[in-house]
PDB file of C-alpha atoms and ligand atoms in Angstrom:
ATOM      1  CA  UNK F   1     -38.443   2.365 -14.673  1.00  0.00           C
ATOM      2  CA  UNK F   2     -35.578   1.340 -12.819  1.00  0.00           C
ATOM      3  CA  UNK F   3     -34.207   4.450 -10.723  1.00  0.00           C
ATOM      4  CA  UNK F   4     -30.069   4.002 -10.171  1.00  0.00           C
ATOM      5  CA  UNK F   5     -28.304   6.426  -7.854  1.00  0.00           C
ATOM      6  CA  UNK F   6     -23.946   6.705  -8.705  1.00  0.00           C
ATOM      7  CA  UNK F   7     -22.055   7.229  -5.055  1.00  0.00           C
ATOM      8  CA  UNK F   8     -19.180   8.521  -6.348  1.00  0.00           C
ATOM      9  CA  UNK F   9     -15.531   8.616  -4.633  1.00  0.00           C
ATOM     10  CA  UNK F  10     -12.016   7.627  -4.025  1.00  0.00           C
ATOM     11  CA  UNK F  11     -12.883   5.113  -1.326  1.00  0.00           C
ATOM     12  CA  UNK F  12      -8.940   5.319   0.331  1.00  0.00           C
ATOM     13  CA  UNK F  13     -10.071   3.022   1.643  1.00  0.00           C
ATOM     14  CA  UNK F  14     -13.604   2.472   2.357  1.00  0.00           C
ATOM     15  CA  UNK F  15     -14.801   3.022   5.787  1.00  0.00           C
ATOM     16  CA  UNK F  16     -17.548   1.745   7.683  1.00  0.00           C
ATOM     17  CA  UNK F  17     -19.316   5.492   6.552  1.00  0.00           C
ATOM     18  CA  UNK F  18     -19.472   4.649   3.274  1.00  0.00           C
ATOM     19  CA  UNK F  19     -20.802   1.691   3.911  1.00  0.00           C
ATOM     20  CA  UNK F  20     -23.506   3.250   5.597  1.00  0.00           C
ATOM     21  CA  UNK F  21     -24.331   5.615   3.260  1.00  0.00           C
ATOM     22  CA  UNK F  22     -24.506   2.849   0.451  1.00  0.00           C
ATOM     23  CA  UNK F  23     -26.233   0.317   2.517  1.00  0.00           C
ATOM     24  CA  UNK F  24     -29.608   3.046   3.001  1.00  0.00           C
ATOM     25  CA  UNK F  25     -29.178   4.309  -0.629  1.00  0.00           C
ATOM     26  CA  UNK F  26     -29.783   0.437  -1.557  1.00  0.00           C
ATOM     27  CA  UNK F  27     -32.845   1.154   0.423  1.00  0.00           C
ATOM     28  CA  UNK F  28     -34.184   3.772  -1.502  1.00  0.00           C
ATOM     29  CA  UNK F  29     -33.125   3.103  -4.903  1.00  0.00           C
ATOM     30  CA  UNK F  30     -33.258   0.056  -7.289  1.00  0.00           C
ATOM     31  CA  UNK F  31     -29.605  -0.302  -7.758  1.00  0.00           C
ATOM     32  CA  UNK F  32     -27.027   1.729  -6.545  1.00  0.00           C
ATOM     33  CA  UNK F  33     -23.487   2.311  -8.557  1.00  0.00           C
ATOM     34  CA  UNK F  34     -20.535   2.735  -6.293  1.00  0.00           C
ATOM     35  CA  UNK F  35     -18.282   5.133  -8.795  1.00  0.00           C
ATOM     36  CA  UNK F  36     -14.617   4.502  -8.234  1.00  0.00           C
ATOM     37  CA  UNK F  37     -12.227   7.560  -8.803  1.00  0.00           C
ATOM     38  CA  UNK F  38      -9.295   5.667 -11.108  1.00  0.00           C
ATOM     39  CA  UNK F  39      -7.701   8.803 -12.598  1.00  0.00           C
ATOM     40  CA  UNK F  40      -8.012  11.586  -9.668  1.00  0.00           C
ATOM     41  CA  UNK F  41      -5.257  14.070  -8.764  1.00  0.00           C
ATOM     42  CA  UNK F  42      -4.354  12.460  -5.490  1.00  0.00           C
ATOM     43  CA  UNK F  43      -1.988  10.053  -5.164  1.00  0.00           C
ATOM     44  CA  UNK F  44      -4.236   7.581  -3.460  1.00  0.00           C
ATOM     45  CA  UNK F  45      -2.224   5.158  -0.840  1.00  0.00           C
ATOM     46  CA  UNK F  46      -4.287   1.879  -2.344  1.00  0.00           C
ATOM     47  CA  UNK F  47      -3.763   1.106  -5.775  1.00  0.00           C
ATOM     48  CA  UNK F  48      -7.437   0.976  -8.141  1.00  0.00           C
ATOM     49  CA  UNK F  49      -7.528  -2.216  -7.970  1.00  0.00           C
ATOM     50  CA  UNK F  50      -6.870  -2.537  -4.283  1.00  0.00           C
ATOM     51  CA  UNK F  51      -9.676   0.092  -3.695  1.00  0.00           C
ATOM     52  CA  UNK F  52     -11.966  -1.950  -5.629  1.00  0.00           C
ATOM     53  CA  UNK F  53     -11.471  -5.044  -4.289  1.00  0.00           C
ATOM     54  CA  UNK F  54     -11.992  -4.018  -0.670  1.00  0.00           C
ATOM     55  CA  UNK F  55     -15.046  -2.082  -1.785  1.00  0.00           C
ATOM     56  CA  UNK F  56     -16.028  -5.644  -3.825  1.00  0.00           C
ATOM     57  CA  UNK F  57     -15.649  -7.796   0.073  1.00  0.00           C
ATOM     58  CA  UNK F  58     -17.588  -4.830   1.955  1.00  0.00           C
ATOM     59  CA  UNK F  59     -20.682  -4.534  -0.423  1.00  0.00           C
ATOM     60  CA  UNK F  60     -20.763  -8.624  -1.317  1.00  0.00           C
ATOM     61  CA  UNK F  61     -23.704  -8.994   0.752  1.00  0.00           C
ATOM     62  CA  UNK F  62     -25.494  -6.246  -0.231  1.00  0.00           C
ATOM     63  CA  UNK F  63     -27.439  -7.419  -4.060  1.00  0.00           C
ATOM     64  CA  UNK F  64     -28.385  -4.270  -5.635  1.00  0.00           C
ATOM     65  CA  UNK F  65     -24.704  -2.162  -5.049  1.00  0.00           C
ATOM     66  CA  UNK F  66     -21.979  -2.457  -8.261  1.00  0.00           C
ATOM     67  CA  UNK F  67     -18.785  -1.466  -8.312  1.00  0.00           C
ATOM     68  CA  UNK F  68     -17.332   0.303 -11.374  1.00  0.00           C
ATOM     69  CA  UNK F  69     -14.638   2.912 -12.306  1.00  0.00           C
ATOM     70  CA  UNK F  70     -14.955   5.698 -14.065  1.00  0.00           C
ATOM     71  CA  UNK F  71     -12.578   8.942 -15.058  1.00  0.00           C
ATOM     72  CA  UNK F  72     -13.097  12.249 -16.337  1.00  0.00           C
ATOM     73  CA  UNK F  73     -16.451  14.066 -15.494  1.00  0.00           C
ATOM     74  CA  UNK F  74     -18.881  12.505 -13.211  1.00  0.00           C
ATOM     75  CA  UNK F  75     -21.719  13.852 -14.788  1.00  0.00           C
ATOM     76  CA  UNK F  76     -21.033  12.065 -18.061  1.00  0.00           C
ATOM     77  CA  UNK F  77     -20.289   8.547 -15.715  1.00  0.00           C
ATOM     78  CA  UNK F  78     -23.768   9.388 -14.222  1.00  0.00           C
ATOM     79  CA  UNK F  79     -25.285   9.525 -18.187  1.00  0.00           C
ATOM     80  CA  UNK F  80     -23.409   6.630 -18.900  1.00  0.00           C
ATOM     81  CA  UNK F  81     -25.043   4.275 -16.183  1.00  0.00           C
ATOM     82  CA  UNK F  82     -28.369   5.854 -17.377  1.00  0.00           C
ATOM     83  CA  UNK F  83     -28.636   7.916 -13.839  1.00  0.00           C
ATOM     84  CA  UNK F  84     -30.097  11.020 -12.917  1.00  0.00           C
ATOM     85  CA  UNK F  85     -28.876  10.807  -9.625  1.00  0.00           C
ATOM     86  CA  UNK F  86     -25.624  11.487  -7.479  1.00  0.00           C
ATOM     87  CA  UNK F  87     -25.647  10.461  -3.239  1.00  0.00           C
ATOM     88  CA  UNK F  88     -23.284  12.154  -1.301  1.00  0.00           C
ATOM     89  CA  UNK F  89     -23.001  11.626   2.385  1.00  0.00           C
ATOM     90  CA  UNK F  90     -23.098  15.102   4.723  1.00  0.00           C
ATOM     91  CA  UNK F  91     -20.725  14.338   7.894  1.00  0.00           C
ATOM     92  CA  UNK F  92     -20.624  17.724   9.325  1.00  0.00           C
ATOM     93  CA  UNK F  93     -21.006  21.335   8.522  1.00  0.00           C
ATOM     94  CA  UNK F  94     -17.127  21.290   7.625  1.00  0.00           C
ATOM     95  CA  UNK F  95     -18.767  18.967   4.424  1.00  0.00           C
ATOM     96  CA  UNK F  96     -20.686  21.783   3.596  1.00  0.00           C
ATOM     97  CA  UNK F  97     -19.071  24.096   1.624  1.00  0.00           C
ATOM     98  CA  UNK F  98     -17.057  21.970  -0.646  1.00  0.00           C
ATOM     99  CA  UNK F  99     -20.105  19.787  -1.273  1.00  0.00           C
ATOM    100  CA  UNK F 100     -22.778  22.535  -1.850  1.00  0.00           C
ATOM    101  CA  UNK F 101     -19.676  23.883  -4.607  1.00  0.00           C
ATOM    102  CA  UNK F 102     -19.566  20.161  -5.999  1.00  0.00           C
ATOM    103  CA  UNK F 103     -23.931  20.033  -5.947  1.00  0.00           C
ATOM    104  CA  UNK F 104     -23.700  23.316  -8.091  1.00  0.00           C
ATOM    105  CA  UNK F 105     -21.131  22.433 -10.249  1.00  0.00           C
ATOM    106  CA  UNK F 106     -22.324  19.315 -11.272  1.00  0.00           C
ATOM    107  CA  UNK F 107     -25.985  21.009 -12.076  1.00  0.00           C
ATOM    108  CA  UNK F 108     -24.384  23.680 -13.806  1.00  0.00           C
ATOM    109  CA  UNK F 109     -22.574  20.636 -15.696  1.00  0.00           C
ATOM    110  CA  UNK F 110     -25.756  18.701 -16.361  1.00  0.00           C
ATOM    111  CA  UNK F 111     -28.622  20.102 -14.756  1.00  0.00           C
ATOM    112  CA  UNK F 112     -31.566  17.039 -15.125  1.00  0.00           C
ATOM    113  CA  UNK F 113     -28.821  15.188 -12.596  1.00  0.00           C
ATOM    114  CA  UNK F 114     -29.627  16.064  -8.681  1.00  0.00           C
ATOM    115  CA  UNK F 115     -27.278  15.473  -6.291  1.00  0.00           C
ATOM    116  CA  UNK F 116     -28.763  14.210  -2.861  1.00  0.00           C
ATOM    117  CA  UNK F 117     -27.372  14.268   0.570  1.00  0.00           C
ATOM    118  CA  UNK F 118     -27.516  11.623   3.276  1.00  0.00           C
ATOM    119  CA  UNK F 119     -26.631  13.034   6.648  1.00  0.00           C
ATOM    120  CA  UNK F 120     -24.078   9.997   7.862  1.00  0.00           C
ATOM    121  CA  UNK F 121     -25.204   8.436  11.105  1.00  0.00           C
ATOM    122  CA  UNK F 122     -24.064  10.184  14.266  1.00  0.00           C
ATOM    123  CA  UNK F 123     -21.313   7.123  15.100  1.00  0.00           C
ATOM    124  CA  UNK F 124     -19.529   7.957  11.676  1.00  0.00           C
ATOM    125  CA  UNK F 125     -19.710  11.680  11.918  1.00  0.00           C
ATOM    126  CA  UNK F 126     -15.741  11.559  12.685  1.00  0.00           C
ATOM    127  CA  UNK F 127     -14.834   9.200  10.504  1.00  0.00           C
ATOM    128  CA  UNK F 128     -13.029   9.370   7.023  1.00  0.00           C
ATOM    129  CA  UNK F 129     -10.351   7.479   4.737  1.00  0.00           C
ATOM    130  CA  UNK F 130      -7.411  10.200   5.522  1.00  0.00           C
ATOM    131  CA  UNK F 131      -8.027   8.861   9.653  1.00  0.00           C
ATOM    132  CA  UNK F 132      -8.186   5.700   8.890  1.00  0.00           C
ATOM    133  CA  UNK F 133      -5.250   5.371   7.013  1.00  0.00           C
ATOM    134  CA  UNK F 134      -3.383   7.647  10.163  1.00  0.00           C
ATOM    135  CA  UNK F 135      -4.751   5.445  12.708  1.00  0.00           C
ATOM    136  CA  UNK F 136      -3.373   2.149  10.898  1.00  0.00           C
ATOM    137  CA  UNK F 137      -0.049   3.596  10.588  1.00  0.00           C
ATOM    138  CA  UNK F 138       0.495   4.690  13.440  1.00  0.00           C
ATOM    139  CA  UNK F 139      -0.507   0.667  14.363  1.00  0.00           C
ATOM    140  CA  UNK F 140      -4.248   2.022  16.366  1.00  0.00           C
ATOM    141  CA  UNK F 141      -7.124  -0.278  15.733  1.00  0.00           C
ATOM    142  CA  UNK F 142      -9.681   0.224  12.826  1.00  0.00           C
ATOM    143  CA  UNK F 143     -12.114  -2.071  14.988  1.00  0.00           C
ATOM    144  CA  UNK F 144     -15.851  -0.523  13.981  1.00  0.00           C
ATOM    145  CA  UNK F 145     -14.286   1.781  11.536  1.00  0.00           C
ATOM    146  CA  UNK F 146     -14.113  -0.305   8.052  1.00  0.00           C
ATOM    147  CA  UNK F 147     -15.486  -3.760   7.373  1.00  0.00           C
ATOM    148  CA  UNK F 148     -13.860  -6.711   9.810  1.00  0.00           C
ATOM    149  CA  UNK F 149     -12.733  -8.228   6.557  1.00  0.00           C
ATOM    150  CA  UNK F 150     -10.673  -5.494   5.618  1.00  0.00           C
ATOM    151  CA  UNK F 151      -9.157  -4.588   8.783  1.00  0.00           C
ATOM    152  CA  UNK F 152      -6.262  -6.814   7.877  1.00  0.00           C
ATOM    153  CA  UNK F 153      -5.332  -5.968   4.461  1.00  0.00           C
ATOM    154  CA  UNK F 154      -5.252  -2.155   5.824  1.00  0.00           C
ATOM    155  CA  UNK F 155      -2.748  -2.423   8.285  1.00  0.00           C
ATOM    156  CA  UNK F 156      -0.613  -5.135   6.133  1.00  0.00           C
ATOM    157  CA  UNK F 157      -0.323  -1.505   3.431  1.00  0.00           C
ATOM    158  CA  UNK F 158      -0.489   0.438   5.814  1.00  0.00           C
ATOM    159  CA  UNK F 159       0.417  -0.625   9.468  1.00  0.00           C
ATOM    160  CA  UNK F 160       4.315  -0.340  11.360  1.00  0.00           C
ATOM    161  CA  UNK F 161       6.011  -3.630   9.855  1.00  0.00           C
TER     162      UNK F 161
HETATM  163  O1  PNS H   1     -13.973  10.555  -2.041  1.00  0.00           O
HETATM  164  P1  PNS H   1     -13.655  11.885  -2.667  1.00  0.00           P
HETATM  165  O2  PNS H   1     -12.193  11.962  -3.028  1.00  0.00           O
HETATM  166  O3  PNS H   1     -14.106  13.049  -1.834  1.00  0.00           O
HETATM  167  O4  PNS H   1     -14.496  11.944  -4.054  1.00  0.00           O
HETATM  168  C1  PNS H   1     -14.423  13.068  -4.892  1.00  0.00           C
HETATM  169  C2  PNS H   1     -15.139  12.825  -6.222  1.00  0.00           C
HETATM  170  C3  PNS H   1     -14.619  11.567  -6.900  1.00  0.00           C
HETATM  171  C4  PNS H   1     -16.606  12.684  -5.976  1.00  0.00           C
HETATM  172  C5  PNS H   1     -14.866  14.088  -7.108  1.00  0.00           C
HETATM  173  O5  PNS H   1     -13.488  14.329  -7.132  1.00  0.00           O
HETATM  174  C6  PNS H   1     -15.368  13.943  -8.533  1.00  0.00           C
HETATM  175  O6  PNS H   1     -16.541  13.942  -8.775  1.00  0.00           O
HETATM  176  N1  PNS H   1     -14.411  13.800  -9.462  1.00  0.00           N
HETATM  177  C7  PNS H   1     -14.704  13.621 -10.877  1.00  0.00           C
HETATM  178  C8  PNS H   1     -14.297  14.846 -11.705  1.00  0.00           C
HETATM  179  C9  PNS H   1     -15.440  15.834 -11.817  1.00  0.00           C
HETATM  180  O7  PNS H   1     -16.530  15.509 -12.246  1.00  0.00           O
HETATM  181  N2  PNS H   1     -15.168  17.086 -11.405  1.00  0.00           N
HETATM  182  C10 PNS H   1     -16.155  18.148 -11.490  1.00  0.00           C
HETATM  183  C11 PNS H   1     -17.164  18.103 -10.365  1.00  0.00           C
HETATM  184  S1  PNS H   1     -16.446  18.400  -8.811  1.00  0.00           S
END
């Protein structure tokens, strides 16, 4: 049987710590589903689209990572892709709370589907979309922080004209 794993998120954008976290879940599961967030709450400074595509560049050479979008409930996006499984990555004990809440709510939700933390790797521990996006504003460098090929399109949306 073919075991999938969903990473689910808004990816806005993706950072070099997703890409970690995706990169060793492709290690330990057959395929791994990278679950775009079209419909969230936020008001997300990349469009969809945009999100995907720079999520599409960063995980090209990586063979068993998709990309797809989903709304509504994650657990029923998990069912859909025939999953049992959700990886989250654990930064710091600030993560905690509001992940453990997610964990719970999702089993409560569905409970067969397990949610399963990586711990990120020390060099991302401080990293996240919301800095990224205030570093290229405020016209800083996003060298090691997302994926060379992206560094551009960033601070073209983003960056001091
Ligand atoms: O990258 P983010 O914004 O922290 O990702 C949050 C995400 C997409 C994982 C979360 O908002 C989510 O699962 N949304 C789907 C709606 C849902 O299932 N809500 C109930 C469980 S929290």
């Amino acid at each position: 049987m073919q075991r999938t794993a969903i990473y689910p998120g808004s990816f806005d954008p993706v950072t070099n710590g997703h890409i970690d976290i995706i990169t060793r879940a492709s290690k330990i599961f057959d395929k791994v589903v990278v679950g775009v967030l079209e419909n969230g709450a936020k008001h997300p400074a990349f469009t969809f689209q945009e999100r995907v595509n720079m999520l599409k560049v960063a995980v090209a050479g990586i063979p068993n990572v998709d990309i797809k979008s989903f709304s509504g409930l994650l657990v029923d996006f998990v069912k859909q892709e025939d999953s049992s499984v959700i990886i989250k990555g654990m930064r710091a004990v600030s993560d905690f709370e509001y992940e453990f809440q997610m964990a719970l709510l999702n089993r409560k939700l569905a409970p067969d589907i397990e949610t399963i933390f990586l711990a990120t790797s020390d060099k991302y521990c401080f990293l996240s979309s919301s800095i990224v996006r205030d570093i290229a504003k405020h016209g800083g460098s996003l060298e090691d922080l997302v994926p060379d090929e992206l560094i551009e399109t960033i601070c073209e949306k983003l960056g001091k004209s």
